[in-house]
């Protein structure tokens, strides 16, 4: 059976924190579907197509050499429904700290009630990327800071183009 995991988030933009979780997941699954949550009411920094392209540019080659199929989709509905639509049996989430754990346990519990066929898998983030959040990356870039320690190269270039 093909192991398919659904990894939901906003990825606005992809950070080294997301990359760390995805690289770990390449050892566990045959296919990873990255679900970019899009909400009409929220104006993102990068549009869906840009976010998807930055994910492919940053991780496409690594996924391919690991023998993993990487897909990027948009979703607006419940993450468990989007996971099912993409034939995933696993919901993948990264854990940075105890705050993430408390929130993620609630989500996993409620998602498990709504969709017992989709199991949540938590992966712990590597120590060097634990503090990274996409929100802080956006703020640093807006104020002219160097985001290169926090994001893959294609994302840094795209942020340079947006703000300089
Ligand atoms: P974002 O808005 O940054 O995409 P979300 O809060 O939507 O983040 O989270 C998407 C997933 O990525 C979650 O499972 C979250 O725990 C994980 N994640 C985000 N940043 C990191 C990080 N620095 N280390 C590990 N996991 C992370």
PDB file of C-alpha atoms and ligand atoms in Angstrom:
ATOM      1  CA  UNK A   1       0.000   0.000   0.000  1.00  0.00           C
ATOM      2  CA  UNK A   2       1.248   3.448  -0.900  1.00  0.00           C
ATOM      3  CA  UNK A   3       1.745   5.582   2.232  1.00  0.00           C
ATOM      4  CA  UNK A   4       0.347   9.052   1.567  1.00  0.00           C
ATOM      5  CA  UNK A   5       0.660  11.886   4.106  1.00  0.00           C
ATOM      6  CA  UNK A   6      -1.120  15.247   4.011  1.00  0.00           C
ATOM      7  CA  UNK A   7       0.905  18.166   5.438  1.00  0.00           C
ATOM      8  CA  UNK A   8      -1.316  21.228   5.914  1.00  0.00           C
ATOM      9  CA  UNK A   9      -0.175  24.775   6.622  1.00  0.00           C
ATOM     10  CA  UNK A  10      -0.019  28.247   5.159  1.00  0.00           C
ATOM     11  CA  UNK A  11       3.607  28.090   3.963  1.00  0.00           C
ATOM     12  CA  UNK A  12       3.656  31.871   3.464  1.00  0.00           C
ATOM     13  CA  UNK A  13       6.524  31.353   2.878  1.00  0.00           C
ATOM     14  CA  UNK A  14       8.126  27.904   3.212  1.00  0.00           C
ATOM     15  CA  UNK A  15      10.742  28.080   5.997  1.00  0.00           C
ATOM     16  CA  UNK A  16      13.643  25.873   7.057  1.00  0.00           C
ATOM     17  CA  UNK A  17      11.302  24.639   9.820  1.00  0.00           C
ATOM     18  CA  UNK A  18       8.895  23.222   7.222  1.00  0.00           C
ATOM     19  CA  UNK A  19      11.839  21.882   5.186  1.00  0.00           C
ATOM     20  CA  UNK A  20      13.149  20.035   8.245  1.00  0.00           C
ATOM     21  CA  UNK A  21       9.810  18.302   8.836  1.00  0.00           C
ATOM     22  CA  UNK A  22       9.424  17.462   5.151  1.00  0.00           C
ATOM     23  CA  UNK A  23      12.926  16.029   4.853  1.00  0.00           C
ATOM     24  CA  UNK A  24      12.287  13.825   7.884  1.00  0.00           C
ATOM     25  CA  UNK A  25       8.982  12.716   6.362  1.00  0.00           C
ATOM     26  CA  UNK A  26      10.678  11.600   3.121  1.00  0.00           C
ATOM     27  CA  UNK A  27      12.030   8.607   5.057  1.00  0.00           C
ATOM     28  CA  UNK A  28       8.521   7.614   6.158  1.00  0.00           C
ATOM     29  CA  UNK A  29       6.096   8.090   3.262  1.00  0.00           C
ATOM     30  CA  UNK A  30       5.811   7.334  -0.462  1.00  0.00           C
ATOM     31  CA  UNK A  31       3.878  10.498  -1.243  1.00  0.00           C
ATOM     32  CA  UNK A  32       3.569  13.810   0.587  1.00  0.00           C
ATOM     33  CA  UNK A  33       0.736  16.147  -0.312  1.00  0.00           C
ATOM     34  CA  UNK A  34       1.438  19.654   0.923  1.00  0.00           C
ATOM     35  CA  UNK A  35      -1.900  21.372   1.499  1.00  0.00           C
ATOM     36  CA  UNK A  36      -1.731  25.142   1.338  1.00  0.00           C
ATOM     37  CA  UNK A  37      -4.678  26.573   3.230  1.00  0.00           C
ATOM     38  CA  UNK A  38      -6.154  29.498   1.315  1.00  0.00           C
ATOM     39  CA  UNK A  39      -8.738  31.801   2.841  1.00  0.00           C
ATOM     40  CA  UNK A  40     -10.463  34.453   0.751  1.00  0.00           C
ATOM     41  CA  UNK A  41     -10.495  36.860   3.731  1.00  0.00           C
ATOM     42  CA  UNK A  42      -6.716  36.729   4.292  1.00  0.00           C
ATOM     43  CA  UNK A  43      -4.263  38.583   2.043  1.00  0.00           C
ATOM     44  CA  UNK A  44      -1.094  36.477   1.940  1.00  0.00           C
ATOM     45  CA  UNK A  45       2.408  37.755   1.195  1.00  0.00           C
ATOM     46  CA  UNK A  46       2.771  35.186  -1.608  1.00  0.00           C
ATOM     47  CA  UNK A  47      -0.123  33.983  -3.760  1.00  0.00           C
ATOM     48  CA  UNK A  48      -0.863  30.255  -3.863  1.00  0.00           C
ATOM     49  CA  UNK A  49       0.988  29.739  -7.173  1.00  0.00           C
ATOM     50  CA  UNK A  50       4.104  31.487  -5.858  1.00  0.00           C
ATOM     51  CA  UNK A  51       4.084  29.469  -2.624  1.00  0.00           C
ATOM     52  CA  UNK A  52       3.661  26.231  -4.557  1.00  0.00           C
ATOM     53  CA  UNK A  53       6.480  27.133  -6.948  1.00  0.00           C
ATOM     54  CA  UNK A  54       8.830  28.019  -4.063  1.00  0.00           C
ATOM     55  CA  UNK A  55       8.107  24.633  -2.446  1.00  0.00           C
ATOM     56  CA  UNK A  56       8.855  22.832  -5.715  1.00  0.00           C
ATOM     57  CA  UNK A  57      12.029  24.865  -6.317  1.00  0.00           C
ATOM     58  CA  UNK A  58      13.262  24.222  -2.766  1.00  0.00           C
ATOM     59  CA  UNK A  59      12.375  20.550  -2.374  1.00  0.00           C
ATOM     60  CA  UNK A  60      11.535  19.010  -5.751  1.00  0.00           C
ATOM     61  CA  UNK A  61      15.022  17.570  -6.346  1.00  0.00           C
ATOM     62  CA  UNK A  62      15.446  16.205  -2.790  1.00  0.00           C
ATOM     63  CA  UNK A  63      12.029  14.549  -2.960  1.00  0.00           C
ATOM     64  CA  UNK A  64      12.839  13.005  -6.324  1.00  0.00           C
ATOM     65  CA  UNK A  65      16.195  11.655  -5.193  1.00  0.00           C
ATOM     66  CA  UNK A  66      14.495  10.213  -2.093  1.00  0.00           C
ATOM     67  CA  UNK A  67      11.966   8.457  -4.341  1.00  0.00           C
ATOM     68  CA  UNK A  68       9.079  10.418  -2.831  1.00  0.00           C
ATOM     69  CA  UNK A  69       6.247  11.979  -4.814  1.00  0.00           C
ATOM     70  CA  UNK A  70       5.711  15.575  -3.698  1.00  0.00           C
ATOM     71  CA  UNK A  71       2.425  17.276  -4.549  1.00  0.00           C
ATOM     72  CA  UNK A  72       1.209  20.751  -3.669  1.00  0.00           C
ATOM     73  CA  UNK A  73      -2.516  21.485  -3.515  1.00  0.00           C
ATOM     74  CA  UNK A  74      -4.701  24.337  -2.270  1.00  0.00           C
ATOM     75  CA  UNK A  75      -7.504  23.659   0.206  1.00  0.00           C
ATOM     76  CA  UNK A  76     -10.263  25.735   1.761  1.00  0.00           C
ATOM     77  CA  UNK A  77     -12.190  23.034   3.602  1.00  0.00           C
ATOM     78  CA  UNK A  78     -11.437  21.011   6.737  1.00  0.00           C
ATOM     79  CA  UNK A  79      -7.904  19.584   6.701  1.00  0.00           C
ATOM     80  CA  UNK A  80      -9.249  16.056   7.328  1.00  0.00           C
ATOM     81  CA  UNK A  81     -11.560  16.344   4.306  1.00  0.00           C
ATOM     82  CA  UNK A  82      -8.709  17.677   2.168  1.00  0.00           C
ATOM     83  CA  UNK A  83      -6.536  14.783   3.398  1.00  0.00           C
ATOM     84  CA  UNK A  84      -9.215  12.260   2.378  1.00  0.00           C
ATOM     85  CA  UNK A  85      -9.704  13.915  -1.018  1.00  0.00           C
ATOM     86  CA  UNK A  86      -5.991  13.360  -1.598  1.00  0.00           C
ATOM     87  CA  UNK A  87      -6.181   9.699  -0.457  1.00  0.00           C
ATOM     88  CA  UNK A  88      -3.947  10.385   2.563  1.00  0.00           C
ATOM     89  CA  UNK A  89      -4.192   8.165   5.624  1.00  0.00           C
ATOM     90  CA  UNK A  90      -1.818  10.356   7.654  1.00  0.00           C
ATOM     91  CA  UNK A  91      -2.020  13.994   8.732  1.00  0.00           C
ATOM     92  CA  UNK A  92       1.536  15.226   9.241  1.00  0.00           C
ATOM     93  CA  UNK A  93       2.339  17.985  11.748  1.00  0.00           C
ATOM     94  CA  UNK A  94       5.580  19.435  13.087  1.00  0.00           C
ATOM     95  CA  UNK A  95       6.113  20.045  16.800  1.00  0.00           C
ATOM     96  CA  UNK A  96       8.329  22.889  17.948  1.00  0.00           C
ATOM     97  CA  UNK A  97       7.584  23.074  21.663  1.00  0.00           C
ATOM     98  CA  UNK A  98       5.042  22.485  24.411  1.00  0.00           C
ATOM     99  CA  UNK A  99       2.756  25.217  23.090  1.00  0.00           C
ATOM    100  CA  UNK A 100       2.571  23.448  19.721  1.00  0.00           C
ATOM    101  CA  UNK A 101       1.977  20.153  21.536  1.00  0.00           C
ATOM    102  CA  UNK A 102      -0.995  21.456  23.552  1.00  0.00           C
ATOM    103  CA  UNK A 103      -2.681  22.921  20.469  1.00  0.00           C
ATOM    104  CA  UNK A 104      -1.804  20.016  18.185  1.00  0.00           C
ATOM    105  CA  UNK A 105      -3.153  17.468  20.705  1.00  0.00           C
ATOM    106  CA  UNK A 106      -6.518  19.244  20.640  1.00  0.00           C
ATOM    107  CA  UNK A 107      -6.530  19.319  16.841  1.00  0.00           C
ATOM    108  CA  UNK A 108      -5.440  15.680  16.568  1.00  0.00           C
ATOM    109  CA  UNK A 109      -8.169  14.669  19.025  1.00  0.00           C
ATOM    110  CA  UNK A 110     -10.947  16.484  17.215  1.00  0.00           C
ATOM    111  CA  UNK A 111      -9.683  15.485  13.774  1.00  0.00           C
ATOM    112  CA  UNK A 112      -9.512  11.879  14.994  1.00  0.00           C
ATOM    113  CA  UNK A 113     -13.176  12.030  16.008  1.00  0.00           C
ATOM    114  CA  UNK A 114     -14.207  13.514  12.644  1.00  0.00           C
ATOM    115  CA  UNK A 115     -11.981  11.192  10.602  1.00  0.00           C
ATOM    116  CA  UNK A 116     -10.818   8.055  12.436  1.00  0.00           C
ATOM    117  CA  UNK A 117      -9.330   6.804   9.155  1.00  0.00           C
ATOM    118  CA  UNK A 118      -6.788   9.664   9.076  1.00  0.00           C
ATOM    119  CA  UNK A 119      -4.060   9.279  11.723  1.00  0.00           C
ATOM    120  CA  UNK A 120      -2.063  12.285  12.934  1.00  0.00           C
ATOM    121  CA  UNK A 121       1.711  11.843  12.977  1.00  0.00           C
ATOM    122  CA  UNK A 122       3.859  14.412  14.832  1.00  0.00           C
ATOM    123  CA  UNK A 123       7.490  14.931  13.943  1.00  0.00           C
ATOM    124  CA  UNK A 124       9.738  16.870  16.328  1.00  0.00           C
ATOM    125  CA  UNK A 125      11.588  19.780  14.739  1.00  0.00           C
ATOM    126  CA  UNK A 126      15.379  19.708  14.764  1.00  0.00           C
ATOM    127  CA  UNK A 127      16.869  22.011  17.443  1.00  0.00           C
ATOM    128  CA  UNK A 128      18.385  24.536  15.013  1.00  0.00           C
ATOM    129  CA  UNK A 129      15.045  25.306  13.306  1.00  0.00           C
ATOM    130  CA  UNK A 130      12.795  25.242  16.377  1.00  0.00           C
ATOM    131  CA  UNK A 131      12.434  29.017  16.759  1.00  0.00           C
ATOM    132  CA  UNK A 132      11.555  29.680  13.115  1.00  0.00           C
ATOM    133  CA  UNK A 133       8.073  30.917  12.222  1.00  0.00           C
ATOM    134  CA  UNK A 134       6.823  32.172   8.859  1.00  0.00           C
ATOM    135  CA  UNK A 135       5.244  35.170  10.622  1.00  0.00           C
ATOM    136  CA  UNK A 136       8.611  36.345  11.996  1.00  0.00           C
ATOM    137  CA  UNK A 137      10.314  35.659   8.670  1.00  0.00           C
ATOM    138  CA  UNK A 138       7.790  37.982   6.958  1.00  0.00           C
ATOM    139  CA  UNK A 139       8.304  40.690   9.581  1.00  0.00           C
ATOM    140  CA  UNK A 140      12.101  40.507   9.373  1.00  0.00           C
ATOM    141  CA  UNK A 141      12.006  40.721   5.555  1.00  0.00           C
ATOM    142  CA  UNK A 142       9.570  43.670   5.614  1.00  0.00           C
ATOM    143  CA  UNK A 143      11.967  45.580   7.861  1.00  0.00           C
ATOM    144  CA  UNK A 144      14.950  44.909   5.626  1.00  0.00           C
ATOM    145  CA  UNK A 145      16.530  42.112   7.689  1.00  0.00           C
ATOM    146  CA  UNK A 146      18.426  39.124   6.321  1.00  0.00           C
ATOM    147  CA  UNK A 147      16.209  36.039   6.258  1.00  0.00           C
ATOM    148  CA  UNK A 148      18.815  33.711   4.720  1.00  0.00           C
ATOM    149  CA  UNK A 149      19.390  31.709   7.960  1.00  0.00           C
ATOM    150  CA  UNK A 150      15.674  30.882   8.148  1.00  0.00           C
ATOM    151  CA  UNK A 151      14.482  30.016   4.632  1.00  0.00           C
ATOM    152  CA  UNK A 152      15.683  28.017   1.605  1.00  0.00           C
ATOM    153  CA  UNK A 153      17.528  29.957  -1.105  1.00  0.00           C
ATOM    154  CA  UNK A 154      14.644  30.259  -3.621  1.00  0.00           C
ATOM    155  CA  UNK A 155      12.481  31.792  -0.855  1.00  0.00           C
ATOM    156  CA  UNK A 156      15.209  34.272   0.137  1.00  0.00           C
ATOM    157  CA  UNK A 157      15.515  35.358  -3.507  1.00  0.00           C
ATOM    158  CA  UNK A 158      11.738  35.770  -3.868  1.00  0.00           C
ATOM    159  CA  UNK A 159      11.625  37.845  -0.660  1.00  0.00           C
ATOM    160  CA  UNK A 160      14.508  40.036  -1.863  1.00  0.00           C
ATOM    161  CA  UNK A 161      12.589  40.695  -5.078  1.00  0.00           C
ATOM    162  CA  UNK A 162       9.414  41.541  -3.163  1.00  0.00           C
ATOM    163  CA  UNK A 163      10.972  43.960  -0.696  1.00  0.00           C
ATOM    164  CA  UNK A 164      14.004  45.487  -2.484  1.00  0.00           C
TER     165      UNK A 164
HETATM  166  P1  LIG B   1       2.923  28.274   8.720  1.00  0.00           P
HETATM  167  O1  LIG B   1       1.874  29.309   8.826  1.00  0.00           O
HETATM  168  O2  LIG B   1       4.275  28.698   9.218  1.00  0.00           O
HETATM  169  O3  LIG B   1       2.951  27.486   7.479  1.00  0.00           O
HETATM  170  P2  LIG B   1       1.438  26.551  10.278  1.00  0.00           P
HETATM  171  O4  LIG B   1       1.240  27.027  11.681  1.00  0.00           O
HETATM  172  O5  LIG B   1       0.339  26.597   9.325  1.00  0.00           O
HETATM  173  O6  LIG B   1       2.692  27.264   9.806  1.00  0.00           O
HETATM  174  O7  LIG B   1       2.080  25.119  10.359  1.00  0.00           O
HETATM  175  C1  LIG B   1       2.314  24.225   9.338  1.00  0.00           C
HETATM  176  C2  LIG B   1       3.025  23.053   9.936  1.00  0.00           C
HETATM  177  O8  LIG B   1       4.422  23.333   9.961  1.00  0.00           O
HETATM  178  C3  LIG B   1       2.663  22.749  11.388  1.00  0.00           C
HETATM  179  O9  LIG B   1       2.675  21.370  11.579  1.00  0.00           O
HETATM  180  C4  LIG B   1       3.759  23.418  12.169  1.00  0.00           C
HETATM  181  O10 LIG B   1       3.976  22.830  13.424  1.00  0.00           O
HETATM  182  C5  LIG B   1       4.924  23.164  11.246  1.00  0.00           C
HETATM  183  N1  LIG B   1       6.017  24.099  11.473  1.00  0.00           N
HETATM  184  C6  LIG B   1       6.081  25.407  11.233  1.00  0.00           C
HETATM  185  N2  LIG B   1       7.276  25.934  11.599  1.00  0.00           N
HETATM  186  C7  LIG B   1       8.009  24.892  12.081  1.00  0.00           C
HETATM  187  C8  LIG B   1       9.317  24.758  12.650  1.00  0.00           C
HETATM  188  N3  LIG B   1      10.110  25.812  12.807  1.00  0.00           N
HETATM  189  N4  LIG B   1       9.701  23.533  13.029  1.00  0.00           N
HETATM  190  C9  LIG B   1       8.872  22.481  12.886  1.00  0.00           C
HETATM  191  N5  LIG B   1       7.637  22.536  12.391  1.00  0.00           N
HETATM  192  C10 LIG B   1       7.199  23.728  11.997  1.00  0.00           C
END
